[in-house]
Short mmCIF file of C-alpha atoms in Angstrom, two decimals:
data_model
loop_
_atom_site.label_atom_id
_atom_site.label_comp_id
_atom_site.label_asym_id
_atom_site.label_seq_id
_atom_site.Cartn_x
_atom_site.Cartn_y
_atom_site.Cartn_z
CA MET A 1 128.82 100.04 151.03
CA LYS A 2 130.13 101.56 147.97
CA THR A 3 133.27 99.41 147.92
CA LYS A 4 131.19 96.40 148.12
CA ARG A 5 129.02 97.46 145.27
CA ILE A 6 132.06 98.04 142.92
CA ALA A 7 133.60 94.76 144.04
CA CYS A 8 130.16 92.95 143.27
CA LEU A 9 129.94 94.75 139.85
CA GLY A 10 133.44 93.69 138.92
CA LEU A 11 132.65 90.10 139.95
CA PHE A 12 129.61 90.13 137.87
CA ILE A 13 131.37 91.70 134.82
CA ALA A 14 134.04 88.96 135.12
CA LEU A 15 131.33 86.25 135.39
CA ALA A 16 129.39 87.59 132.42
CA PHE A 17 132.59 87.71 130.40
CA VAL A 18 133.44 84.18 131.23
CA LEU A 19 129.95 83.04 130.43
CA SER A 20 130.27 84.67 127.03
CA TYR A 21 133.45 82.83 126.45
CA VAL A 22 131.83 79.48 127.38
CA GLU A 23 129.11 80.42 124.86
CA TYR A 24 131.80 81.21 122.24
CA LEU A 25 133.38 77.86 122.86
CA LEU A 26 130.18 75.92 122.60
CA PRO A 27 128.18 77.55 119.81
CA LEU A 28 124.59 76.57 119.24
CA ASN A 29 124.68 75.26 115.77
CA ILE A 30 121.20 74.94 114.38
CA GLY A 31 121.67 76.84 111.15
CA ILE A 32 120.17 80.05 112.33
CA PRO A 33 122.50 83.10 112.35
CA GLY A 34 122.51 84.84 115.79
CA ALA A 35 120.83 82.06 117.70
CA LYS A 36 122.40 81.86 121.17
CA VAL A 37 121.54 80.72 124.60
CA GLY A 38 122.45 84.04 126.03
CA LEU A 39 124.25 82.71 129.19
CA ALA A 40 125.71 86.19 129.84
CA ASN A 41 122.08 87.52 130.18
CA LEU A 42 121.94 85.49 133.35
CA VAL A 43 124.37 87.71 135.08
CA VAL A 44 122.63 90.75 133.60
CA MET A 45 119.27 89.53 135.11
CA VAL A 46 120.76 88.83 138.43
CA ALA A 47 122.49 92.24 138.51
CA LEU A 48 119.26 93.98 137.56
CA TYR A 49 117.50 92.24 140.37
CA THR A 50 120.21 92.74 143.03
CA LEU A 51 122.44 95.74 142.06
CA GLY A 52 119.84 97.82 140.31
CA LYS A 53 119.18 99.14 136.93
CA LYS A 54 122.12 101.51 136.68
CA ASP A 55 124.75 99.00 137.50
CA ALA A 56 123.09 96.39 135.36
CA ALA A 57 123.07 98.63 132.30
CA LEU A 58 126.76 99.44 132.87
CA LEU A 59 127.44 95.71 133.15
CA SER A 60 125.57 94.97 130.09
CA VAL A 61 127.35 97.42 127.96
CA VAL A 62 130.78 96.75 129.37
CA ARG A 63 130.27 93.08 128.58
CA VAL A 64 129.36 93.54 125.06
CA VAL A 65 132.35 95.86 124.49
CA LEU A 66 134.69 93.42 126.19
CA VAL A 67 133.40 90.45 124.47
CA GLY A 68 133.24 92.20 121.20
CA PHE A 69 136.96 93.16 121.33
CA THR A 70 138.10 89.86 122.61
CA PHE A 71 136.16 87.20 120.61
CA GLY A 72 134.20 89.06 117.80
CA ASN A 73 134.69 91.73 115.29
CA LEU A 74 133.21 95.18 115.09
CA ALA A 75 130.03 93.99 113.23
CA MET A 76 129.31 91.34 115.78
CA MET A 77 129.83 93.99 118.55
CA LEU A 78 127.21 96.23 116.77
CA TYR A 79 124.69 93.54 116.54
CA SER A 80 125.20 92.48 120.24
CA MET A 81 125.13 96.07 121.38
CA ALA A 82 121.83 96.68 119.60
CA GLY A 83 120.34 93.50 121.01
CA ALA A 84 121.62 94.23 124.53
CA LEU A 85 120.31 97.72 124.68
CA LEU A 86 116.98 96.99 123.29
CA SER A 87 116.56 93.98 125.44
CA PHE A 88 117.69 95.84 128.55
CA VAL A 89 115.22 98.61 127.95
CA VAL A 90 112.38 96.19 127.45
CA MET A 91 113.47 94.27 130.72
CA LEU A 92 113.45 97.59 132.62
CA ILE A 93 110.04 98.44 131.37
CA ALA A 94 108.66 94.91 132.14
CA LYS A 95 110.19 95.05 135.60
CA ARG A 96 108.84 98.44 136.22
CA THR A 97 105.23 97.30 135.37
CA LYS A 98 105.50 94.62 137.96
CA LEU A 99 103.23 92.42 135.75
CA PHE A 100 105.83 89.75 135.32
CA SER A 101 108.17 87.70 137.60
CA ILE A 102 111.83 87.54 136.78
CA THR A 103 111.05 84.71 134.32
CA GLY A 104 108.64 86.84 132.27
CA VAL A 105 111.23 89.77 132.28
CA SER A 106 113.88 87.37 131.02
CA VAL A 107 111.68 86.05 128.39
CA LEU A 108 110.98 89.46 127.06
CA GLY A 109 114.69 90.26 127.36
CA GLY A 110 115.59 87.20 125.26
CA VAL A 111 113.06 87.90 122.53
CA PHE A 112 113.97 91.47 122.25
CA HIS A 113 117.69 90.82 122.13
CA ASN A 114 117.06 88.86 118.88
CA VAL A 115 114.71 91.40 117.53
CA GLY A 116 117.31 94.17 118.10
CA GLN A 117 119.93 92.19 116.30
CA ILE A 118 117.73 91.48 113.48
CA ILE A 119 116.79 95.18 113.00
CA VAL A 120 120.46 96.27 113.00
CA ALA A 121 121.30 93.41 110.68
CA MET A 122 118.52 94.45 108.20
CA PHE A 123 119.97 97.93 108.19
CA VAL A 124 123.48 96.75 107.64
CA LEU A 125 122.72 94.25 104.90
CA GLU A 126 119.90 96.54 103.50
CA THR A 127 117.54 93.49 103.04
CA ALA A 128 114.29 92.68 104.53
CA SER A 129 114.49 89.05 103.93
CA LEU A 130 116.20 88.63 107.35
CA LEU A 131 112.68 88.85 108.76
CA TYR A 132 112.33 85.26 107.74
CA TYR A 133 114.65 84.26 110.53
CA LEU A 134 112.73 86.40 113.21
CA PRO A 135 110.04 83.73 114.17
CA PHE A 136 112.68 81.17 114.82
CA LEU A 137 114.93 83.51 116.78
CA ILE A 138 111.84 84.62 118.73
CA VAL A 139 111.01 81.06 119.68
CA ILE A 140 114.57 80.30 120.62
CA GLY A 141 114.67 83.60 122.65
CA THR A 142 111.53 82.60 124.51
CA ILE A 143 112.89 79.20 125.38
CA SER A 144 116.33 80.44 126.46
CA GLY A 145 114.56 83.36 128.33
CA ILE A 146 112.57 80.82 130.35
CA VAL A 147 115.64 78.82 131.32
CA ILE A 148 117.75 81.89 132.11
CA GLY A 149 114.85 83.44 134.07
CA VAL A 150 114.24 80.34 136.19
CA ILE A 151 117.95 80.02 136.95
CA SER A 152 118.47 83.69 137.74
CA GLY A 153 115.45 83.66 139.99
CA LEU A 154 117.12 80.88 141.97
CA ILE A 155 120.40 82.75 142.06
CA THR A 156 118.89 86.09 142.92
CA VAL A 157 117.39 84.85 146.15
CA ARG A 158 120.69 83.51 147.33
CA VAL A 159 122.83 86.32 146.16
CA ASP A 160 120.56 88.83 147.75
CA ARG A 161 120.85 86.99 151.06
CA LEU A 162 124.59 86.56 150.89
CA PHE A 163 125.74 90.12 149.85
CA ASP A 164 122.80 92.27 151.08
CA ILE A 165 123.95 94.76 148.65
CA LYS A 166 120.86 96.75 148.08
CA MET B 1 106.62 82.12 138.01
CA LYS B 2 103.59 84.34 138.00
CA LYS B 3 100.37 83.61 136.02
CA ASN B 4 101.27 86.53 133.80
CA ASP B 5 104.47 84.89 132.87
CA TYR B 6 102.58 81.90 131.41
CA TYR B 7 100.38 84.11 129.48
CA LEU B 8 103.33 85.96 128.12
CA ILE B 9 105.08 82.92 126.97
CA ILE B 10 102.02 81.31 125.44
CA GLY B 11 101.19 84.60 123.87
CA ILE B 12 104.54 85.01 122.20
CA LEU B 13 104.68 81.43 120.87
CA LEU B 14 101.16 81.63 119.60
CA LEU B 15 101.65 84.99 117.87
CA THR B 16 104.83 83.76 116.24
CA GLY B 17 103.13 80.57 115.07
CA ILE B 18 100.17 82.57 113.67
CA VAL B 19 102.62 85.01 111.91
CA VAL B 20 104.69 82.02 110.45
CA LEU B 21 101.48 80.32 109.17
CA ALA B 22 100.06 83.41 107.65
CA SER B 23 103.38 84.42 105.92
CA ASN B 24 103.58 80.95 104.54
CA LEU B 25 100.04 81.08 103.06
CA ILE B 26 100.90 84.50 101.52
CA LEU B 27 104.14 83.39 100.09
CA ARG B 28 102.49 80.21 98.63
CA ASN B 29 99.80 82.29 96.97
CA ASN B 30 102.32 84.85 95.63
CA SER B 31 104.92 82.30 94.17
CA GLY B 32 102.83 81.79 91.10
CA SER B 33 101.73 85.30 90.55
CA ALA B 34 105.23 86.57 89.88
CA ALA B 35 105.54 84.50 86.75
CA VAL B 36 104.03 85.71 83.71
CA ALA B 37 103.53 84.16 80.27
CA VAL B 38 104.54 86.80 77.55
CA VAL B 39 103.02 86.06 74.23
CA THR B 40 104.77 87.73 71.17
CA ILE B 41 103.58 87.53 67.64
CA ASP B 42 106.00 88.30 64.84
CA GLY B 43 108.29 90.15 67.45
CA LYS B 44 105.53 92.23 68.87
CA GLU B 45 104.13 91.63 72.22
CA TYR B 46 100.55 90.38 72.16
CA GLY B 47 99.81 90.00 75.78
CA ARG B 48 100.84 89.04 79.27
CA PHE B 49 99.20 86.26 81.11
CA PRO B 50 99.92 85.79 84.80
CA LEU B 51 100.32 82.03 85.59
CA ASP B 52 98.22 82.20 88.57
CA LYS B 53 95.08 82.90 86.75
CA ASP B 54 93.45 80.09 84.84
CA VAL B 55 92.64 81.38 81.39
CA THR B 56 92.23 79.94 77.92
CA GLU B 57 93.01 82.41 75.17
CA ARG B 58 92.29 81.95 71.46
CA ILE B 59 94.85 84.07 69.46
CA GLU B 60 93.42 84.78 66.17
CA LEU B 61 95.77 85.80 63.54
CA SER B 62 95.16 86.71 59.90
CA ASP B 63 93.78 84.21 57.42
CA GLY B 64 92.18 81.89 59.89
CA VAL B 65 95.58 81.15 61.57
CA TYR B 66 95.26 80.75 65.36
CA ASN B 67 96.74 79.34 68.44
CA VAL B 68 94.96 78.50 71.65
CA ILE B 69 96.99 78.92 74.82
CA SER B 70 95.72 77.57 78.08
CA ILE B 71 96.98 78.46 81.58
CA HIS B 72 96.02 76.39 84.50
CA ASP B 73 97.61 75.19 87.73
CA GLY B 74 100.39 77.58 87.33
CA ILE B 75 101.50 76.11 84.02
CA CYS B 76 101.15 77.28 80.40
CA GLU B 77 100.61 75.12 77.27
CA ILE B 78 99.37 75.53 73.69
CA LYS B 79 96.17 73.58 73.37
CA GLU B 80 95.64 73.94 69.65
CA ALA B 81 97.20 75.49 66.63
CA SER B 82 96.31 75.93 63.02
CA CYS B 83 99.63 74.96 61.69
CA ARG B 84 100.52 71.66 60.13
CA ASP B 85 103.49 70.48 62.36
CA GLN B 86 101.73 70.85 65.73
CA ILE B 87 105.22 71.14 67.51
CA CYS B 88 104.03 73.75 69.76
CA VAL B 89 100.98 71.64 70.83
CA HIS B 90 103.17 68.76 71.60
CA HIS B 91 105.66 70.84 73.35
CA MET B 92 105.92 70.23 77.18
CA ASN B 93 104.20 72.69 79.45
CA VAL B 94 106.13 75.67 80.62
CA GLN B 95 106.12 77.26 84.01
CA TYR B 96 109.70 78.32 84.99
CA ASP B 97 111.45 81.39 84.21
CA GLY B 98 112.96 81.50 80.65
CA GLN B 99 111.10 78.54 79.38
CA THR B 100 109.66 79.06 75.86
CA ILE B 101 107.19 77.57 73.50
CA VAL B 102 107.64 78.60 69.85
CA CYS B 103 105.12 78.09 67.04
CA LEU B 104 107.30 78.91 64.04
CA PRO B 105 104.67 78.83 61.41
CA ASN B 106 102.55 81.35 63.15
CA LYS B 107 105.67 83.37 64.50
CA LEU B 108 104.13 83.02 67.91
CA VAL B 109 106.44 82.90 71.05
CA VAL B 110 105.46 82.19 74.48
CA THR B 111 108.01 82.91 77.20
CA ILE B 112 107.80 82.67 80.91
CA VAL B 113 109.14 85.69 82.59
CA ASN B 114 109.60 85.80 86.46
CA SER B 115 109.40 89.43 87.36
CA ASP B 116 110.16 88.49 90.99
CA GLU B 117 113.80 88.34 91.21
CA ASP B 118 114.23 89.74 94.76
CA ASP B 119 113.71 86.54 96.57
CA ILE B 120 115.69 85.14 99.45
CA ASP B 121 118.46 83.68 97.23
CA GLY B 122 119.00 86.89 95.40
CA ALA B 123 119.32 88.90 98.66
CA THR B 124 121.37 86.68 100.82
CA HIS B 125 124.99 87.33 100.75
#
């Protein structure tokens, strides 16, 4: 049982890593810094609903560190880490309340990923004018959250059945 | 998707829209208030007039010498002057930072000063 879990986690991390790379290759150029589809969040969502919160948290952190070292720089890693942690905490809470389905949880995750990034960027650059970007990032986070949520909902059903890892 | 999901999505989008609209309105109202028309007479500051408040001020100097400055629609101009040349009256309206109207005979200078320098261009790296 434990071996299977570790193997699955490894698979998920690899998948998140690859999806981050895909996103890195195909950046979403709409003139707003930090706007991303968040493909890797797909894996985090699936992990959260199949493996559980501990493994999903681990996956989220490992992914950010790996991607940061491989494709980005330290500043980018800092932003991603803040976004990933905040969004993960919010997703956990949202999941715990059982108010929302996987889509709602994903939307909240997407929104708060951007919020976390902006907060850190505001501290690093020491300017409040970045708040100007926040509404756009929230809308993008919502849209990508819906997409990611629907897809991860479809995947979760199948992965759960295949692996039966809970 | 649950019903709550739809509420959440619509709520987020609505809230963002409202915040954007509100902040736009506030920004628009404030954009003129930062600019101030500073009137100096013979090198001494006479008064400061914010451009967002419509005002007509008759500035009386000694010996019946006067200038009438008028601020409306975010611009500042000199309506009347007692001097002969009337250059300041014919001068174009001023509204941007650093623009000046000078009435040399009366030693009166109107300068627009924009105290708001911390806008987005100044802050972005």
